[in-house]
Amino acid sequence: MAKKNAFYAQSGGVTAVINASACGVIETCRKHRDRIGKVYAGRNGIIGALTEDLIDTSKESARAIAALRHTPGGAFGSCRYKLKSLEENRAEYERLIEVFEAHNIGYFFYNGGGDSADTCLKVSQLSEKMGYPIQAIHVPKTVDNDLPITDNCPGFGSVAKYIAVSTREATLDVASMAKTSTKVFVLEVMGRHAGWIAAAGGLASDEDMELPIVILFPEVRFDQDRFLAKVDDMVRRHGYCSVVVSEGLRWPDGRFVSDQGTRDAFGHAQLGGAAPVIAGMIKEGLGLKYHWAVADYLQRAARHIASKTDVEQAYAVGKAAVEMALAGKNSVMPAIVRKSSRPYRWTIGEAPLKKVANREKMMPKSFITRDGFGITAKCREYLEPLIRGEDYPPYRNGMPRYVRLKNVAVPKRLPAFELR
């Protein structure tokens, strides 16, 4: 049987460890040169496949590929582009087949979240619907931690660690100034519909260091009066407090507190601005001095403080994706299966894409305290193993040493294609 080449691409918002998954895919493919030819990466995700903008990863040294494991961002460029259905835009699928045929591609590895799983599912159906043999495996990734079936999502553990550490450090800063200055610090974190990242802020306070933390989850409809009463109580008792607010916080009528009125490429509301809204309420309602910050890209780019657990799992799902393809699998996703929390043990399972694509896993009610402003012991038990361990990148002159690949383009063989 003739060897087929593989296509790998990154999609959606990147993470501190998405390149570790790329490393897992490429290194594993290289170990199976008898069955897999070259690995072509799509420049800027699925767009790279549609426009035949491919990168020849064989031009990269083993050392450079290994360095991806400790490099943040998306090494090949990412995108927010969702394939329409076959009925809506058959031309896109015909184009994919043209590109795959032109470059002898038989394996498709797509690294992303829920919308990316949908893209991967549609590509996996090319064999059945259009007669082109392709094995499509989704490689999970999302800081939002909202993919179903998998216990957690690569990328989340490192964001959770960053938010937990940042919340603790900022809260200690506020505590030192509270007597005569700032009494409330507000930190806005990512999380459109699921409050997993916001929940991580609760880890800032533990038995060794109890701190006054208020969390605002998207799963709990925002009640301004109850919130201000909670902050007032915290400040009266402790002299200060920190508030961790999810960007997806909603008013009782369902509107996002931070909705900017614009939409991204997937049609989702463009969020950002919950922190200043909440801080304004604190000033007007309680008259307290405050500071606020938006973690934004910092939280998902912070490879310098990545969770070792997260790095290992990100690499593992990339490796498993290739092994699944070699085993003849199609339309599946490697999933992290938690065997136990104490001690923490995990393995890799398998999830069908039909049960992953376009579905979101919300925070269980049992993870949120009864008053709606904190995390429970059950949530803490779930979160803590995911932020454990340090996996520092190498440093030189005080700065982390990250890799920038050559990203040599594969010569084009087809006419240009215009995206619609």
PDB file of N, CA, C and O in Angstrom, residues 357-400:
ATOM      1  N   ALA A 357     -18.732  17.561  18.243  1.00  0.00           N
ATOM      2  CA  ALA A 357     -18.901  18.771  17.436  1.00  0.00           C
ATOM      3  C   ALA A 357     -20.103  19.608  17.869  1.00  0.00           C
ATOM      4  O   ALA A 357     -21.191  19.080  18.103  1.00  0.00           O
ATOM      5  N   ASN A 358     -19.874  20.916  18.007  1.00  0.00           N
ATOM      6  CA  ASN A 358     -20.938  21.888  18.312  1.00  0.00           C
ATOM      7  C   ASN A 358     -21.664  21.620  19.630  1.00  0.00           C
ATOM      8  O   ASN A 358     -22.836  21.947  19.785  1.00  0.00           O
ATOM      9  N   ARG A 359     -20.956  21.031  20.579  1.00  0.00           N
ATOM     10  CA  ARG A 359     -21.537  20.809  21.906  1.00  0.00           C
ATOM     11  C   ARG A 359     -20.623  21.424  22.950  1.00  0.00           C
ATOM     12  O   ARG A 359     -19.407  21.445  22.793  1.00  0.00           O
ATOM     13  N   GLU A 360     -21.228  21.920  24.033  1.00  0.00           N
ATOM     14  CA  GLU A 360     -20.456  22.572  25.083  1.00  0.00           C
ATOM     15  C   GLU A 360     -20.701  21.897  26.425  1.00  0.00           C
ATOM     16  O   GLU A 360     -21.822  21.526  26.751  1.00  0.00           O
ATOM     17  N   LYS A 361     -19.642  21.770  27.203  1.00  0.00           N
ATOM     18  CA  LYS A 361     -19.727  21.189  28.549  1.00  0.00           C
ATOM     19  C   LYS A 361     -19.666  22.328  29.565  1.00  0.00           C
ATOM     20  O   LYS A 361     -18.665  23.008  29.693  1.00  0.00           O
ATOM     21  N   MET A 362     -20.753  22.518  30.264  1.00  0.00           N
ATOM     22  CA  MET A 362     -20.817  23.603  31.246  1.00  0.00           C
ATOM     23  C   MET A 362     -20.304  23.135  32.611  1.00  0.00           C
ATOM     24  O   MET A 362     -20.120  21.955  32.870  1.00  0.00           O
ATOM     25  N   MET A 363     -20.109  24.086  33.485  1.00  0.00           N
ATOM     26  CA  MET A 363     -19.742  23.772  34.868  1.00  0.00           C
ATOM     27  C   MET A 363     -20.924  23.087  35.554  1.00  0.00           C
ATOM     28  O   MET A 363     -22.051  23.598  35.508  1.00  0.00           O
ATOM     29  N   PRO A 364     -20.706  21.950  36.196  1.00  0.00           N
ATOM     30  CA  PRO A 364     -21.800  21.314  36.947  1.00  0.00           C
ATOM     31  C   PRO A 364     -22.240  22.203  38.109  1.00  0.00           C
ATOM     32  O   PRO A 364     -21.431  22.932  38.696  1.00  0.00           O
ATOM     33  N   LYS A 365     -23.521  22.150  38.437  1.00  0.00           N
ATOM     34  CA  LYS A 365     -24.021  22.943  39.558  1.00  0.00           C
ATOM     35  C   LYS A 365     -23.298  22.592  40.854  1.00  0.00           C
ATOM     36  O   LYS A 365     -23.112  23.438  41.731  1.00  0.00           O
ATOM     37  N   SER A 366     -22.878  21.338  40.951  1.00  0.00           N
ATOM     38  CA  SER A 366     -22.207  20.879  42.171  1.00  0.00           C
ATOM     39  C   SER A 366     -20.814  21.476  42.337  1.00  0.00           C
ATOM     40  O   SER A 366     -20.191  21.333  43.386  1.00  0.00           O
ATOM     41  N   PHE A 367     -20.316  22.171  41.313  1.00  0.00           N
ATOM     42  CA  PHE A 367     -19.002  22.799  41.381  1.00  0.00           C
ATOM     43  C   PHE A 367     -19.083  24.250  41.869  1.00  0.00           C
ATOM     44  O   PHE A 367     -18.058  24.861  42.148  1.00  0.00           O
ATOM     45  N   ILE A 368     -20.286  24.795  41.940  1.00  0.00           N
ATOM     46  CA  ILE A 368     -20.482  26.192  42.331  1.00  0.00           C
ATOM     47  C   ILE A 368     -21.160  26.253  43.690  1.00  0.00           C
ATOM     48  O   ILE A 368     -22.143  25.537  43.941  1.00  0.00           O
ATOM     49  N   THR A 369     -20.645  27.078  44.586  1.00  0.00           N
ATOM     50  CA  THR A 369     -21.214  27.174  45.931  1.00  0.00           C
ATOM     51  C   THR A 369     -22.666  27.654  45.869  1.00  0.00           C
ATOM     52  O   THR A 369     -23.096  28.269  44.890  1.00  0.00           O
ATOM     53  N   ARG A 370     -23.406  27.373  46.924  1.00  0.00           N
ATOM     54  CA  ARG A 370     -24.832  27.667  46.950  1.00  0.00           C
ATOM     55  C   ARG A 370     -25.137  29.143  46.731  1.00  0.00           C
ATOM     56  O   ARG A 370     -26.147  29.492  46.125  1.00  0.00           O
ATOM     57  N   ASP A 371     -24.240  30.028  47.188  1.00  0.00           N
ATOM     58  CA  ASP A 371     -24.504  31.459  47.001  1.00  0.00           C
ATOM     59  C   ASP A 371     -24.137  31.933  45.590  1.00  0.00           C
ATOM     60  O   ASP A 371     -24.418  33.077  45.218  1.00  0.00           O
ATOM     61  N   GLY A 372     -23.508  31.048  44.804  1.00  0.00           N
ATOM     62  CA  GLY A 372     -23.180  31.379  43.414  1.00  0.00           C
ATOM     63  C   GLY A 372     -21.918  32.185  43.223  1.00  0.00           C
ATOM     64  O   GLY A 372     -21.598  32.594  42.100  1.00  0.00           O
ATOM     65  N   PHE A 373     -21.110  32.372  44.271  1.00  0.00           N
ATOM     66  CA  PHE A 373     -19.925  33.227  44.190  1.00  0.00           C
ATOM     67  C   PHE A 373     -18.596  32.508  44.453  1.00  0.00           C
ATOM     68  O   PHE A 373     -17.565  33.160  44.637  1.00  0.00           O
ATOM     69  N   GLY A 374     -18.610  31.190  44.486  1.00  0.00           N
ATOM     70  CA  GLY A 374     -17.369  30.482  44.786  1.00  0.00           C
ATOM     71  C   GLY A 374     -17.377  29.059  44.260  1.00  0.00           C
ATOM     72  O   GLY A 374     -18.335  28.616  43.622  1.00  0.00           O
ATOM     73  N   ILE A 375     -16.291  28.332  44.513  1.00  0.00           N
ATOM     74  CA  ILE A 375     -16.195  26.945  44.071  1.00  0.00           C
ATOM     75  C   ILE A 375     -16.307  26.007  45.264  1.00  0.00           C
ATOM     76  O   ILE A 375     -15.918  26.338  46.381  1.00  0.00           O
ATOM     77  N   THR A 376     -16.826  24.816  45.014  1.00  0.00           N
ATOM     78  CA  THR A 376     -17.002  23.817  46.059  1.00  0.00           C
ATOM     79  C   THR A 376     -15.754  22.947  46.186  1.00  0.00           C
ATOM     80  O   THR A 376     -14.848  22.997  45.346  1.00  0.00           O
ATOM     81  N   ALA A 377     -15.738  22.106  47.216  1.00  0.00           N
ATOM     82  CA  ALA A 377     -14.622  21.177  47.412  1.00  0.00           C
ATOM     83  C   ALA A 377     -14.538  20.204  46.237  1.00  0.00           C
ATOM     84  O   ALA A 377     -13.442  19.804  45.816  1.00  0.00           O
ATOM     85  N   LYS A 378     -15.681  19.846  45.660  1.00  0.00           N
ATOM     86  CA  LYS A 378     -15.711  18.927  44.522  1.00  0.00           C
ATOM     87  C   LYS A 378     -15.049  19.574  43.311  1.00  0.00           C
ATOM     88  O   LYS A 378     -14.312  18.908  42.561  1.00  0.00           O
ATOM     89  N   CYS A 379     -15.288  20.850  43.117  1.00  0.00           N
ATOM     90  CA  CYS A 379     -14.665  21.578  42.006  1.00  0.00           C
ATOM     91  C   CYS A 379     -13.159  21.678  42.224  1.00  0.00           C
ATOM     92  O   CYS A 379     -12.366  21.473  41.287  1.00  0.00           O
ATOM     93  N   ARG A 380     -12.767  21.966  43.443  1.00  0.00           N
ATOM     94  CA  ARG A 380     -11.342  22.074  43.768  1.00  0.00           C
ATOM     95  C   ARG A 380     -10.626  20.745  43.494  1.00  0.00           C
ATOM     96  O   ARG A 380      -9.518  20.715  42.958  1.00  0.00           O
ATOM     97  N   GLU A 381     -11.264  19.651  43.848  1.00  0.00           N
ATOM     98  CA  GLU A 381     -10.676  18.325  43.619  1.00  0.00           C
ATOM     99  C   GLU A 381     -10.494  18.059  42.128  1.00  0.00           C
ATOM    100  O   GLU A 381      -9.523  17.410  41.717  1.00  0.00           O
ATOM    101  N   TYR A 382     -11.424  18.562  41.321  1.00  0.00           N
ATOM    102  CA  TYR A 382     -11.318  18.415  39.865  1.00  0.00           C
ATOM    103  C   TYR A 382     -10.193  19.288  39.304  1.00  0.00           C
ATOM    104  O   TYR A 382      -9.398  18.847  38.463  1.00  0.00           O
ATOM    105  N   LEU A 383     -10.123  20.541  39.755  1.00  0.00           N
ATOM    106  CA  LEU A 383      -9.204  21.508  39.164  1.00  0.00           C
ATOM    107  C   LEU A 383      -7.745  21.319  39.572  1.00  0.00           C
ATOM    108  O   LEU A 383      -6.834  21.469  38.741  1.00  0.00           O
ATOM    109  N   GLU A 384      -7.508  21.025  40.837  1.00  0.00           N
ATOM    110  CA  GLU A 384      -6.140  21.043  41.356  1.00  0.00           C
ATOM    111  C   GLU A 384      -5.150  20.182  40.572  1.00  0.00           C
ATOM    112  O   GLU A 384      -4.039  20.628  40.275  1.00  0.00           O
ATOM    113  N   PRO A 385      -5.491  18.949  40.198  1.00  0.00           N
ATOM    114  CA  PRO A 385      -4.497  18.149  39.463  1.00  0.00           C
ATOM    115  C   PRO A 385      -4.128  18.739  38.113  1.00  0.00           C
ATOM    116  O   PRO A 385      -3.030  18.482  37.604  1.00  0.00           O
ATOM    117  N   LEU A 386      -5.029  19.521  37.531  1.00  0.00           N
ATOM    118  CA  LEU A 386      -4.810  20.052  36.188  1.00  0.00           C
ATOM    119  C   LEU A 386      -3.790  21.178  36.159  1.00  0.00           C
ATOM    120  O   LEU A 386      -3.235  21.482  35.094  1.00  0.00           O
ATOM    121  N   ILE A 387      -3.527  21.812  37.301  1.00  0.00           N
ATOM    122  CA  ILE A 387      -2.554  22.912  37.334  1.00  0.00           C
ATOM    123  C   ILE A 387      -1.231  22.484  37.955  1.00  0.00           C
ATOM    124  O   ILE A 387      -0.302  23.284  38.073  1.00  0.00           O
ATOM    125  N   ARG A 388      -1.116  21.223  38.298  1.00  0.00           N
ATOM    126  CA  ARG A 388       0.079  20.771  39.014  1.00  0.00           C
ATOM    127  C   ARG A 388       1.303  20.645  38.109  1.00  0.00           C
ATOM    128  O   ARG A 388       1.211  20.309  36.947  1.00  0.00           O
ATOM    129  N   GLY A 389       2.437  20.888  38.721  1.00  0.00           N
ATOM    130  CA  GLY A 389       3.710  20.680  38.047  1.00  0.00           C
ATOM    131  C   GLY A 389       4.146  21.870  37.222  1.00  0.00           C
ATOM    132  O   GLY A 389       3.324  22.632  36.715  1.00  0.00           O
ATOM    133  N   GLU A 390       5.458  22.039  37.113  1.00  0.00           N
ATOM    134  CA  GLU A 390       6.029  23.121  36.313  1.00  0.00           C
ATOM    135  C   GLU A 390       6.814  22.498  35.158  1.00  0.00           C
ATOM    136  O   GLU A 390       7.460  21.467  35.309  1.00  0.00           O
ATOM    137  N   ASP A 391       6.757  23.125  34.017  1.00  0.00           N
ATOM    138  CA  ASP A 391       7.458  22.655  32.827  1.00  0.00           C
ATOM    139  C   ASP A 391       8.039  23.879  32.127  1.00  0.00           C
ATOM    140  O   ASP A 391       7.580  24.294  31.082  1.00  0.00           O
ATOM    141  N   TYR A 392       9.047  24.458  32.777  1.00  0.00           N
ATOM    142  CA  TYR A 392       9.574  25.729  32.300  1.00  0.00           C
ATOM    143  C   TYR A 392      10.295  25.578  30.963  1.00  0.00           C
ATOM    144  O   TYR A 392      10.991  24.584  30.726  1.00  0.00           O
ATOM    145  N   PRO A 393      10.162  26.564  30.076  1.00  0.00           N
ATOM    146  CA  PRO A 393      10.958  26.565  28.841  1.00  0.00           C
ATOM    147  C   PRO A 393      12.405  26.907  29.186  1.00  0.00           C
ATOM    148  O   PRO A 393      12.672  27.428  30.277  1.00  0.00           O
ATOM    149  N   PRO A 394      13.341  26.631  28.302  1.00  0.00           N
ATOM    150  CA  PRO A 394      14.722  27.054  28.562  1.00  0.00           C
ATOM    151  C   PRO A 394      14.811  28.580  28.514  1.00  0.00           C
ATOM    152  O   PRO A 394      14.056  29.226  27.782  1.00  0.00           O
ATOM    153  N   TYR A 395      15.730  29.137  29.297  1.00  0.00           N
ATOM    154  CA  TYR A 395      15.892  30.591  29.344  1.00  0.00           C
ATOM    155  C   TYR A 395      17.301  30.994  28.899  1.00  0.00           C
ATOM    156  O   TYR A 395      18.260  30.239  29.055  1.00  0.00           O
ATOM    157  N   ARG A 396      17.387  32.194  28.343  1.00  0.00           N
ATOM    158  CA  ARG A 396      18.679  32.774  27.991  1.00  0.00           C
ATOM    159  C   ARG A 396      18.603  34.275  28.216  1.00  0.00           C
ATOM    160  O   ARG A 396      17.674  34.927  27.744  1.00  0.00           O
ATOM    161  N   ASN A 397      19.558  34.803  28.952  1.00  0.00           N
ATOM    162  CA  ASN A 397      19.574  36.235  29.276  1.00  0.00           C
ATOM    163  C   ASN A 397      18.254  36.692  29.882  1.00  0.00           C
ATOM    164  O   ASN A 397      17.758  37.792  29.600  1.00  0.00           O
ATOM    165  N   GLY A 398      17.685  35.825  30.701  1.00  0.00           N
ATOM    166  CA  GLY A 398      16.463  36.189  31.405  1.00  0.00           C
ATOM    167  C   GLY A 398      15.177  36.026  30.628  1.00  0.00           C
ATOM    168  O   GLY A 398      14.090  36.271  31.158  1.00  0.00           O
ATOM    169  N   MET A 399      15.267  35.614  29.355  1.00  0.00           N
ATOM    170  CA  MET A 399      14.082  35.472  28.510  1.00  0.00           C
ATOM    171  C   MET A 399      13.904  34.028  28.058  1.00  0.00           C
ATOM    172  O   MET A 399      14.882  33.327  27.779  1.00  0.00           O
ATOM    173  N   PRO A 400      12.638  33.570  27.972  1.00  0.00           N
ATOM    174  CA  PRO A 400      12.411  32.209  27.496  1.00  0.00           C
ATOM    175  C   PRO A 400      12.816  32.060  26.037  1.00  0.00           C
ATOM    176  O   PRO A 400      12.619  32.980  25.231  1.00  0.00           O
TER     177      PRO A 400
END
